[in-house]
């Protein structure tokens, strides 16, 4: 070695040393609480029978927590029931009945302090956007202790129900939605459905239905078009029409200064009379009452149906849901031939009322992580920080937890990290990788708006923005009171009387809609019957619940 | 009664004289009977046939409504989808076959062992045992205690948890017992006199004479095992021991999950939500084997023209 | 005769005779035990299995009388003073669901029970063995299809727009009715389609019984001049009596099971009036509150009711024949 290189080498070594120390320190910091690897059993079933997934391995590398799936999926209800009944609880349990689990002594309390200390990401988000998040899953009587840690689901926090119809048929009979070309906004990338922000009235809609019935809009020489499609699920058929009378399905409301439930309100009565009139006039699918969702959607695909009032716009623009509205009114050949389908906001009813029920009342408090009683505080801290890192941490981690490894388990729709992640079929995953890349469980969801770009393909993304931030907000019908913190006996009343109340409600509903009874004559008897069999009690309990509007702001007011 | 000799029209071994004599009334009856049976068979085969047709149809055809009688655009895609990566279907098939074969053989043996003694009217304690069996047919402790029992026997996640609990079934024992009771005693008594013990009597006399009822019970048990999924759901955890019905049920469940908008992001560009075509393929895959098995057992049920019963 | 009926008719003053009779019975008993010893070994196998897998878990029935709390388990849960039964009998719909359950089951017994027998007899009369086999194999196919699938197909067939039935109505110039929404037609529809689904499968056991009838009986009857109908009535049917009676008795035990799967997949609120049965109602209760203890209580009620009816039927049947449960 020459004389010049030795000092150079020494210099390099001297530089390398602190570099190495710094790198090691950083690695340790990145490994977070990786002082001691621990094992945490978790309620997941890894599909395709593997023992682990790529992301689970990443979890272990980054946080030192090794997840042991216990083989039970939250959707296997019987298996979950057996698991709970035999007390075979894993450390982390994810399902919806969190209060019950705690009451039965199976899970432990989680303190607010623990959440704030170990879950900075979630805490920050709740404090900033959802102060009401600190109210959910609260243990009764305790201010700062929880039965579960809440997730966040912003994607369904709005009214998702809209009306769709064949615009070209409507134009043919002279009743098209105005300003279609000027105002149309694409709802998908295939041109199968456009959104037009035009407030159309019930009267117009009724005229349109009559025209669909009589004027052979599809031009096939037969009057076989079903003007308004429907099926036996209320939500998928009628919510927007009910909204035209100011009532949100499933929610309580104030009417004439009194708290009442949606299915005994005057608005509902008027709604029923409207549907009965339409049904008797042949404007509604005659067999809707015993039609399941799938056959009803098939009718739309087959171009027999003119309009549909229960279109869930969350379905738009996914390849997988092409056979459902809003993307199923037209197929690709139709689009090429110039056919048009339009999605419009909920119809405007008498008194100018308009809207649809908000899909989930609050983006928090639906699914939560609950922790088994056997877990001590130190382990709890590790679990919480792992969850926070996974869900509320960086975008990269979050996407990987849902989809797996970039370019192995999923591919980008467009630009990397700026477009939707599209899962790759299992058989196309190159050998040597685990077949499943993601965490193995999507619940509880943590879907905040800044991450929609990774989930929803482009058009749906834009429409989500509209729903959550734009005009879409004004169509929400919300409950008047909401028992968010489970303070009233509403659940008990429901458990006791629920089946009876629902039977009374459903029988009357279907018989009324299909014209099998006289609504005016039977209404009072129906309401009295419903009130007598638990309805009044449930209203009494609802009256004790806090006001929804205040809850949204994080304020508890009764 | 007229004895106009109308020769037997159908193929097959020559029928004995008493079967071949036909009157005019007989012919009318035969025609009506045949017509009725044909109509009945058609009405009954219709759903099965449409399911096969749907399972072989393309997406477009599969959602066609109305009578589905023939296949225009046919494809194997539905089957491919159902058999592909949702789990090892081949292994699930093997598990189902194992459970059905072993379970049926053992259950039939156990049933015979129960039915034969009970068929002796003068067996001391017969009534008590019958009541004992009846109670099990109508009262059950439910899911949780059964699960705890299986767990304490160490059978959780074992294939035997799917076989052992159903080996003895009261209903089958009683049916078989009643059949045994109609078997002629003379044969048995004389064998007993000759010094045969009951095991020999059972094996050499009773069982051969009782093939129809044994085949019936075997069929019932086999179908029960083949269609069972609930016990596998509760007792089996490891994926490699899953039975076919459970796997296919999960497939349908996952398909339904995909249709929940909350989960729409789980679907990829390449997976269409499998529709009627795949659901039909699943139905055929599950029913197929047992339907194929049946004709082999059928010969025990349908009386052929074999001469004479087997007299001792 | 079975099991040693003690307490022989003790005629007054027949003291000695009684002792002799009792003695004879004891010796008779010992003789039978000696003869049948091996049979007891056979019997032990299913008895032990049943004891283990059915009797051991039977303690779970007690939650029908308790408020089941997962945390404390079955033994720890509190007795609830028959609250579940009070809830069940106290629902305003109790009368309706009992009435529907009993009516539907009764109709199924009346029409559905003889159906496989008749079909078996008809099949038996068919000359060609191939035809017989093909029809029989086809006939049980619906039994294997779940009502989820069958109901979808049936809905299509009965659809007032696309169904075959509607087609015939339009041919006659009338508007097709919505058959699945007519309360008057719903129960007959259930019974008919229920028969259609199960009749083929039901023939299996009867055909098995028929196949073991001695052919010589037919031969000699025919020689004596018996025609087909007479042969069927006097030979075939009597040979089926043991099977018929036992199956009939057992079916009455399940009288309060009116066919949940079928009804659940076909009914809708418009026809609740005639189709809501115990099981569908309990199912809807379970949707809201997965009350395991409540459904156990209802199940217990159904089974007790069924067993009582079964015993009654058995007693009646024994009056007329010697076939019965015992």
PDB file of C-alpha atoms in Angstrom, chain B residues 44-226:
ATOM      1  CA  UNK B  44     -87.873 -33.123 -11.380  1.00  0.00           C
ATOM      2  CA  UNK B  45     -84.877 -33.026 -13.621  1.00  0.00           C
ATOM      3  CA  UNK B  46     -85.558 -29.456 -14.731  1.00  0.00           C
ATOM      4  CA  UNK B  47     -83.784 -27.612 -11.906  1.00  0.00           C
ATOM      5  CA  UNK B  48     -80.870 -29.947 -12.055  1.00  0.00           C
ATOM      6  CA  UNK B  49     -80.611 -29.550 -15.775  1.00  0.00           C
ATOM      7  CA  UNK B  50     -80.773 -25.765 -15.697  1.00  0.00           C
ATOM      8  CA  UNK B  51     -78.045 -25.780 -13.075  1.00  0.00           C
ATOM      9  CA  UNK B  52     -75.784 -27.831 -15.306  1.00  0.00           C
ATOM     10  CA  UNK B  53     -76.576 -25.591 -18.233  1.00  0.00           C
ATOM     11  CA  UNK B  54     -75.864 -22.462 -16.214  1.00  0.00           C
ATOM     12  CA  UNK B  55     -72.606 -23.859 -14.935  1.00  0.00           C
ATOM     13  CA  UNK B  56     -71.432 -24.374 -18.469  1.00  0.00           C
ATOM     14  CA  UNK B  57     -72.664 -21.063 -19.825  1.00  0.00           C
ATOM     15  CA  UNK B  58     -70.829 -17.867 -20.365  1.00  0.00           C
ATOM     16  CA  UNK B  59     -71.519 -14.889 -18.156  1.00  0.00           C
ATOM     17  CA  UNK B  60     -73.890 -13.414 -20.654  1.00  0.00           C
ATOM     18  CA  UNK B  61     -75.894 -16.571 -21.062  1.00  0.00           C
ATOM     19  CA  UNK B  62     -75.904 -17.325 -17.385  1.00  0.00           C
ATOM     20  CA  UNK B  63     -77.957 -14.269 -16.570  1.00  0.00           C
ATOM     21  CA  UNK B  64     -80.433 -15.029 -19.270  1.00  0.00           C
ATOM     22  CA  UNK B  65     -83.758 -15.492 -17.699  1.00  0.00           C
ATOM     23  CA  UNK B  66     -86.457 -17.886 -18.594  1.00  0.00           C
ATOM     24  CA  UNK B  67     -86.172 -21.454 -19.697  1.00  0.00           C
ATOM     25  CA  UNK B  68     -82.623 -22.591 -19.918  1.00  0.00           C
ATOM     26  CA  UNK B  69     -82.618 -25.785 -21.853  1.00  0.00           C
ATOM     27  CA  UNK B  70     -79.654 -25.778 -24.098  1.00  0.00           C
ATOM     28  CA  UNK B  71     -76.230 -24.251 -24.131  1.00  0.00           C
ATOM     29  CA  UNK B  72     -75.408 -21.801 -26.790  1.00  0.00           C
ATOM     30  CA  UNK B  73     -72.127 -20.314 -25.681  1.00  0.00           C
ATOM     31  CA  UNK B  74     -70.501 -22.837 -23.529  1.00  0.00           C
ATOM     32  CA  UNK B  75     -67.379 -22.522 -21.435  1.00  0.00           C
ATOM     33  CA  UNK B  76     -65.566 -24.206 -18.614  1.00  0.00           C
ATOM     34  CA  UNK B  77     -64.670 -20.923 -16.941  1.00  0.00           C
ATOM     35  CA  UNK B  78     -67.091 -21.322 -14.096  1.00  0.00           C
ATOM     36  CA  UNK B  79     -65.577 -24.628 -13.154  1.00  0.00           C
ATOM     37  CA  UNK B  80     -62.091 -23.267 -13.528  1.00  0.00           C
ATOM     38  CA  UNK B  81     -62.921 -20.393 -11.244  1.00  0.00           C
ATOM     39  CA  UNK B  82     -64.495 -22.621  -8.644  1.00  0.00           C
ATOM     40  CA  UNK B  83     -61.599 -25.030  -8.660  1.00  0.00           C
ATOM     41  CA  UNK B  84     -58.837 -22.456  -8.666  1.00  0.00           C
ATOM     42  CA  UNK B  85     -56.936 -20.784  -5.908  1.00  0.00           C
ATOM     43  CA  UNK B  86     -59.527 -20.487  -3.180  1.00  0.00           C
ATOM     44  CA  UNK B  87     -57.978 -23.356  -1.433  1.00  0.00           C
ATOM     45  CA  UNK B  88     -56.951 -26.791  -2.367  1.00  0.00           C
ATOM     46  CA  UNK B  89     -60.098 -28.252  -3.777  1.00  0.00           C
ATOM     47  CA  UNK B  90     -58.450 -31.540  -4.591  1.00  0.00           C
ATOM     48  CA  UNK B  91     -57.463 -31.984  -0.994  1.00  0.00           C
ATOM     49  CA  UNK B  92     -60.923 -31.044   0.177  1.00  0.00           C
ATOM     50  CA  UNK B  93     -62.368 -33.675  -2.120  1.00  0.00           C
ATOM     51  CA  UNK B  94     -60.049 -36.270  -0.602  1.00  0.00           C
ATOM     52  CA  UNK B  95     -61.030 -35.236   2.882  1.00  0.00           C
ATOM     53  CA  UNK B  96     -64.687 -35.542   2.016  1.00  0.00           C
ATOM     54  CA  UNK B  97     -64.191 -38.920   0.426  1.00  0.00           C
ATOM     55  CA  UNK B  98     -62.227 -40.179   3.415  1.00  0.00           C
ATOM     56  CA  UNK B  99     -64.823 -38.998   5.834  1.00  0.00           C
ATOM     57  CA  UNK B 100     -67.690 -40.376   3.784  1.00  0.00           C
ATOM     58  CA  UNK B 101     -66.115 -43.750   3.108  1.00  0.00           C
ATOM     59  CA  UNK B 102     -64.793 -44.430   6.581  1.00  0.00           C
ATOM     60  CA  UNK B 103     -67.740 -42.845   8.282  1.00  0.00           C
ATOM     61  CA  UNK B 104     -70.259 -44.837   6.290  1.00  0.00           C
ATOM     62  CA  UNK B 105     -68.606 -48.204   6.729  1.00  0.00           C
ATOM     63  CA  UNK B 106     -68.181 -47.744  10.449  1.00  0.00           C
ATOM     64  CA  UNK B 107     -71.640 -46.309  10.944  1.00  0.00           C
ATOM     65  CA  UNK B 108     -73.260 -49.195   9.107  1.00  0.00           C
ATOM     66  CA  UNK B 109     -71.413 -51.670  11.258  1.00  0.00           C
ATOM     67  CA  UNK B 110     -72.420 -49.887  14.427  1.00  0.00           C
ATOM     68  CA  UNK B 111     -76.014 -49.662  13.261  1.00  0.00           C
ATOM     69  CA  UNK B 112     -76.169 -53.351  12.536  1.00  0.00           C
ATOM     70  CA  UNK B 113     -74.684 -54.118  15.914  1.00  0.00           C
ATOM     71  CA  UNK B 114     -77.426 -52.059  17.480  1.00  0.00           C
ATOM     72  CA  UNK B 115     -80.321 -53.145  15.323  1.00  0.00           C
ATOM     73  CA  UNK B 116     -79.787 -56.869  15.437  1.00  0.00           C
ATOM     74  CA  UNK B 117     -80.090 -57.401  19.193  1.00  0.00           C
ATOM     75  CA  UNK B 118     -83.034 -55.048  19.344  1.00  0.00           C
ATOM     76  CA  UNK B 119     -84.819 -57.057  16.721  1.00  0.00           C
ATOM     77  CA  UNK B 120     -85.275 -59.868  19.203  1.00  0.00           C
ATOM     78  CA  UNK B 121     -88.569 -59.200  20.836  1.00  0.00           C
ATOM     79  CA  UNK B 122     -87.728 -61.245  23.872  1.00  0.00           C
ATOM     80  CA  UNK B 123     -84.424 -59.637  24.621  1.00  0.00           C
ATOM     81  CA  UNK B 124     -84.386 -58.552  28.246  1.00  0.00           C
ATOM     82  CA  UNK B 125     -83.969 -54.797  28.496  1.00  0.00           C
ATOM     83  CA  UNK B 126     -85.107 -54.177  24.958  1.00  0.00           C
ATOM     84  CA  UNK B 127     -87.624 -51.534  25.882  1.00  0.00           C
ATOM     85  CA  UNK B 128     -85.219 -49.693  28.085  1.00  0.00           C
ATOM     86  CA  UNK B 129     -82.607 -49.511  25.380  1.00  0.00           C
ATOM     87  CA  UNK B 130     -85.202 -48.391  22.864  1.00  0.00           C
ATOM     88  CA  UNK B 131     -86.239 -45.543  25.103  1.00  0.00           C
ATOM     89  CA  UNK B 132     -82.585 -44.748  25.610  1.00  0.00           C
ATOM     90  CA  UNK B 133     -82.173 -44.455  21.862  1.00  0.00           C
ATOM     91  CA  UNK B 134     -85.360 -42.495  21.336  1.00  0.00           C
ATOM     92  CA  UNK B 135     -84.301 -39.837  23.761  1.00  0.00           C
ATOM     93  CA  UNK B 136     -81.157 -39.181  21.767  1.00  0.00           C
ATOM     94  CA  UNK B 137     -83.271 -38.653  18.686  1.00  0.00           C
ATOM     95  CA  UNK B 138     -85.280 -35.872  20.165  1.00  0.00           C
ATOM     96  CA  UNK B 139     -83.188 -34.149  22.752  1.00  0.00           C
ATOM     97  CA  UNK B 140     -79.820 -32.635  22.296  1.00  0.00           C
ATOM     98  CA  UNK B 141     -77.534 -30.605  24.484  1.00  0.00           C
ATOM     99  CA  UNK B 142     -76.596 -28.211  21.742  1.00  0.00           C
ATOM    100  CA  UNK B 143     -73.501 -26.805  20.204  1.00  0.00           C
ATOM    101  CA  UNK B 144     -71.476 -25.637  23.176  1.00  0.00           C
ATOM    102  CA  UNK B 145     -71.469 -28.821  25.273  1.00  0.00           C
ATOM    103  CA  UNK B 146     -70.711 -30.887  22.194  1.00  0.00           C
ATOM    104  CA  UNK B 147     -67.802 -28.652  21.388  1.00  0.00           C
ATOM    105  CA  UNK B 148     -66.490 -28.880  24.932  1.00  0.00           C
ATOM    106  CA  UNK B 149     -66.806 -32.649  24.817  1.00  0.00           C
ATOM    107  CA  UNK B 150     -64.899 -32.933  21.569  1.00  0.00           C
ATOM    108  CA  UNK B 151     -62.285 -30.637  22.970  1.00  0.00           C
ATOM    109  CA  UNK B 152     -61.844 -32.663  26.124  1.00  0.00           C
ATOM    110  CA  UNK B 153     -61.490 -35.799  24.041  1.00  0.00           C
ATOM    111  CA  UNK B 154     -58.653 -34.097  22.244  1.00  0.00           C
ATOM    112  CA  UNK B 155     -60.429 -34.410  18.936  1.00  0.00           C
ATOM    113  CA  UNK B 156     -60.467 -30.775  17.946  1.00  0.00           C
ATOM    114  CA  UNK B 157     -58.952 -30.447  14.513  1.00  0.00           C
ATOM    115  CA  UNK B 158     -58.985 -34.191  14.016  1.00  0.00           C
ATOM    116  CA  UNK B 159     -60.792 -35.888  11.173  1.00  0.00           C
ATOM    117  CA  UNK B 160     -62.265 -38.311  13.686  1.00  0.00           C
ATOM    118  CA  UNK B 161     -64.294 -35.509  15.196  1.00  0.00           C
ATOM    119  CA  UNK B 162     -66.293 -35.640  11.992  1.00  0.00           C
ATOM    120  CA  UNK B 163     -66.812 -39.378  12.101  1.00  0.00           C
ATOM    121  CA  UNK B 164     -67.192 -40.582  15.662  1.00  0.00           C
ATOM    122  CA  UNK B 165     -70.136 -38.507  16.926  1.00  0.00           C
ATOM    123  CA  UNK B 166     -72.495 -39.714  14.240  1.00  0.00           C
ATOM    124  CA  UNK B 167     -71.577 -43.385  14.229  1.00  0.00           C
ATOM    125  CA  UNK B 168     -74.616 -44.368  16.229  1.00  0.00           C
ATOM    126  CA  UNK B 169     -77.811 -42.778  14.996  1.00  0.00           C
ATOM    127  CA  UNK B 170     -81.066 -43.718  16.643  1.00  0.00           C
ATOM    128  CA  UNK B 171     -83.166 -43.288  13.563  1.00  0.00           C
ATOM    129  CA  UNK B 172     -81.083 -45.666  11.493  1.00  0.00           C
ATOM    130  CA  UNK B 173     -80.940 -48.233  14.243  1.00  0.00           C
ATOM    131  CA  UNK B 174     -84.696 -48.276  14.568  1.00  0.00           C
ATOM    132  CA  UNK B 175     -85.297 -48.539  10.842  1.00  0.00           C
ATOM    133  CA  UNK B 176     -82.857 -51.350  10.514  1.00  0.00           C
ATOM    134  CA  UNK B 177     -84.260 -53.052  13.560  1.00  0.00           C
ATOM    135  CA  UNK B 178     -87.725 -53.039  12.073  1.00  0.00           C
ATOM    136  CA  UNK B 179     -86.417 -54.556   8.908  1.00  0.00           C
ATOM    137  CA  UNK B 180     -84.592 -57.292  10.771  1.00  0.00           C
ATOM    138  CA  UNK B 181     -87.800 -58.077  12.526  1.00  0.00           C
ATOM    139  CA  UNK B 182     -89.387 -59.058   9.256  1.00  0.00           C
ATOM    140  CA  UNK B 183     -86.707 -61.556   8.364  1.00  0.00           C
ATOM    141  CA  UNK B 184     -87.838 -65.126   8.673  1.00  0.00           C
ATOM    142  CA  UNK B 185     -86.794 -66.568  12.000  1.00  0.00           C
ATOM    143  CA  UNK B 186     -86.737 -70.169  10.952  1.00  0.00           C
ATOM    144  CA  UNK B 187     -83.391 -69.929   9.227  1.00  0.00           C
ATOM    145  CA  UNK B 188     -81.873 -68.337  12.230  1.00  0.00           C
ATOM    146  CA  UNK B 189     -83.303 -70.728  14.715  1.00  0.00           C
ATOM    147  CA  UNK B 190     -82.091 -73.764  12.888  1.00  0.00           C
ATOM    148  CA  UNK B 191     -78.611 -72.318  12.577  1.00  0.00           C
ATOM    149  CA  UNK B 192     -78.624 -71.631  16.259  1.00  0.00           C
ATOM    150  CA  UNK B 193     -79.637 -75.200  16.938  1.00  0.00           C
ATOM    151  CA  UNK B 194     -76.746 -76.344  14.841  1.00  0.00           C
ATOM    152  CA  UNK B 195     -74.419 -74.555  17.200  1.00  0.00           C
ATOM    153  CA  UNK B 196     -73.742 -71.330  15.367  1.00  0.00           C
ATOM    154  CA  UNK B 197     -73.155 -68.310  17.568  1.00  0.00           C
ATOM    155  CA  UNK B 198     -74.809 -64.995  16.932  1.00  0.00           C
ATOM    156  CA  UNK B 199     -71.868 -63.477  15.216  1.00  0.00           C
ATOM    157  CA  UNK B 200     -71.925 -66.156  12.603  1.00  0.00           C
ATOM    158  CA  UNK B 201     -75.664 -65.895  12.281  1.00  0.00           C
ATOM    159  CA  UNK B 202     -75.380 -62.203  11.826  1.00  0.00           C
ATOM    160  CA  UNK B 203     -72.723 -62.408   9.200  1.00  0.00           C
ATOM    161  CA  UNK B 204     -73.912 -65.400   7.283  1.00  0.00           C
ATOM    162  CA  UNK B 205     -77.651 -65.144   7.414  1.00  0.00           C
ATOM    163  CA  UNK B 206     -78.985 -61.788   8.503  1.00  0.00           C
ATOM    164  CA  UNK B 207     -76.677 -59.501   6.612  1.00  0.00           C
ATOM    165  CA  UNK B 208     -77.003 -61.197   3.241  1.00  0.00           C
ATOM    166  CA  UNK B 209     -80.786 -61.159   3.603  1.00  0.00           C
ATOM    167  CA  UNK B 210     -80.827 -57.514   4.581  1.00  0.00           C
ATOM    168  CA  UNK B 211     -78.922 -55.973   1.764  1.00  0.00           C
ATOM    169  CA  UNK B 212     -81.713 -53.552   0.874  1.00  0.00           C
ATOM    170  CA  UNK B 213     -81.954 -51.955   4.261  1.00  0.00           C
ATOM    171  CA  UNK B 214     -78.217 -51.930   4.743  1.00  0.00           C
ATOM    172  CA  UNK B 215     -77.820 -50.230   1.422  1.00  0.00           C
ATOM    173  CA  UNK B 216     -80.498 -47.738   2.395  1.00  0.00           C
ATOM    174  CA  UNK B 217     -78.846 -46.842   5.661  1.00  0.00           C
ATOM    175  CA  UNK B 218     -75.474 -46.709   3.949  1.00  0.00           C
ATOM    176  CA  UNK B 219     -76.895 -44.291   1.447  1.00  0.00           C
ATOM    177  CA  UNK B 220     -78.422 -42.092   4.100  1.00  0.00           C
ATOM    178  CA  UNK B 221     -75.224 -42.001   6.095  1.00  0.00           C
ATOM    179  CA  UNK B 222     -73.061 -41.382   3.049  1.00  0.00           C
ATOM    180  CA  UNK B 223     -75.203 -38.504   1.878  1.00  0.00           C
ATOM    181  CA  UNK B 224     -75.197 -37.064   5.359  1.00  0.00           C
ATOM    182  CA  UNK B 225     -71.438 -37.141   5.520  1.00  0.00           C
ATOM    183  CA  UNK B 226     -70.980 -35.796   2.056  1.00  0.00           C
TER     184      UNK B 226
END
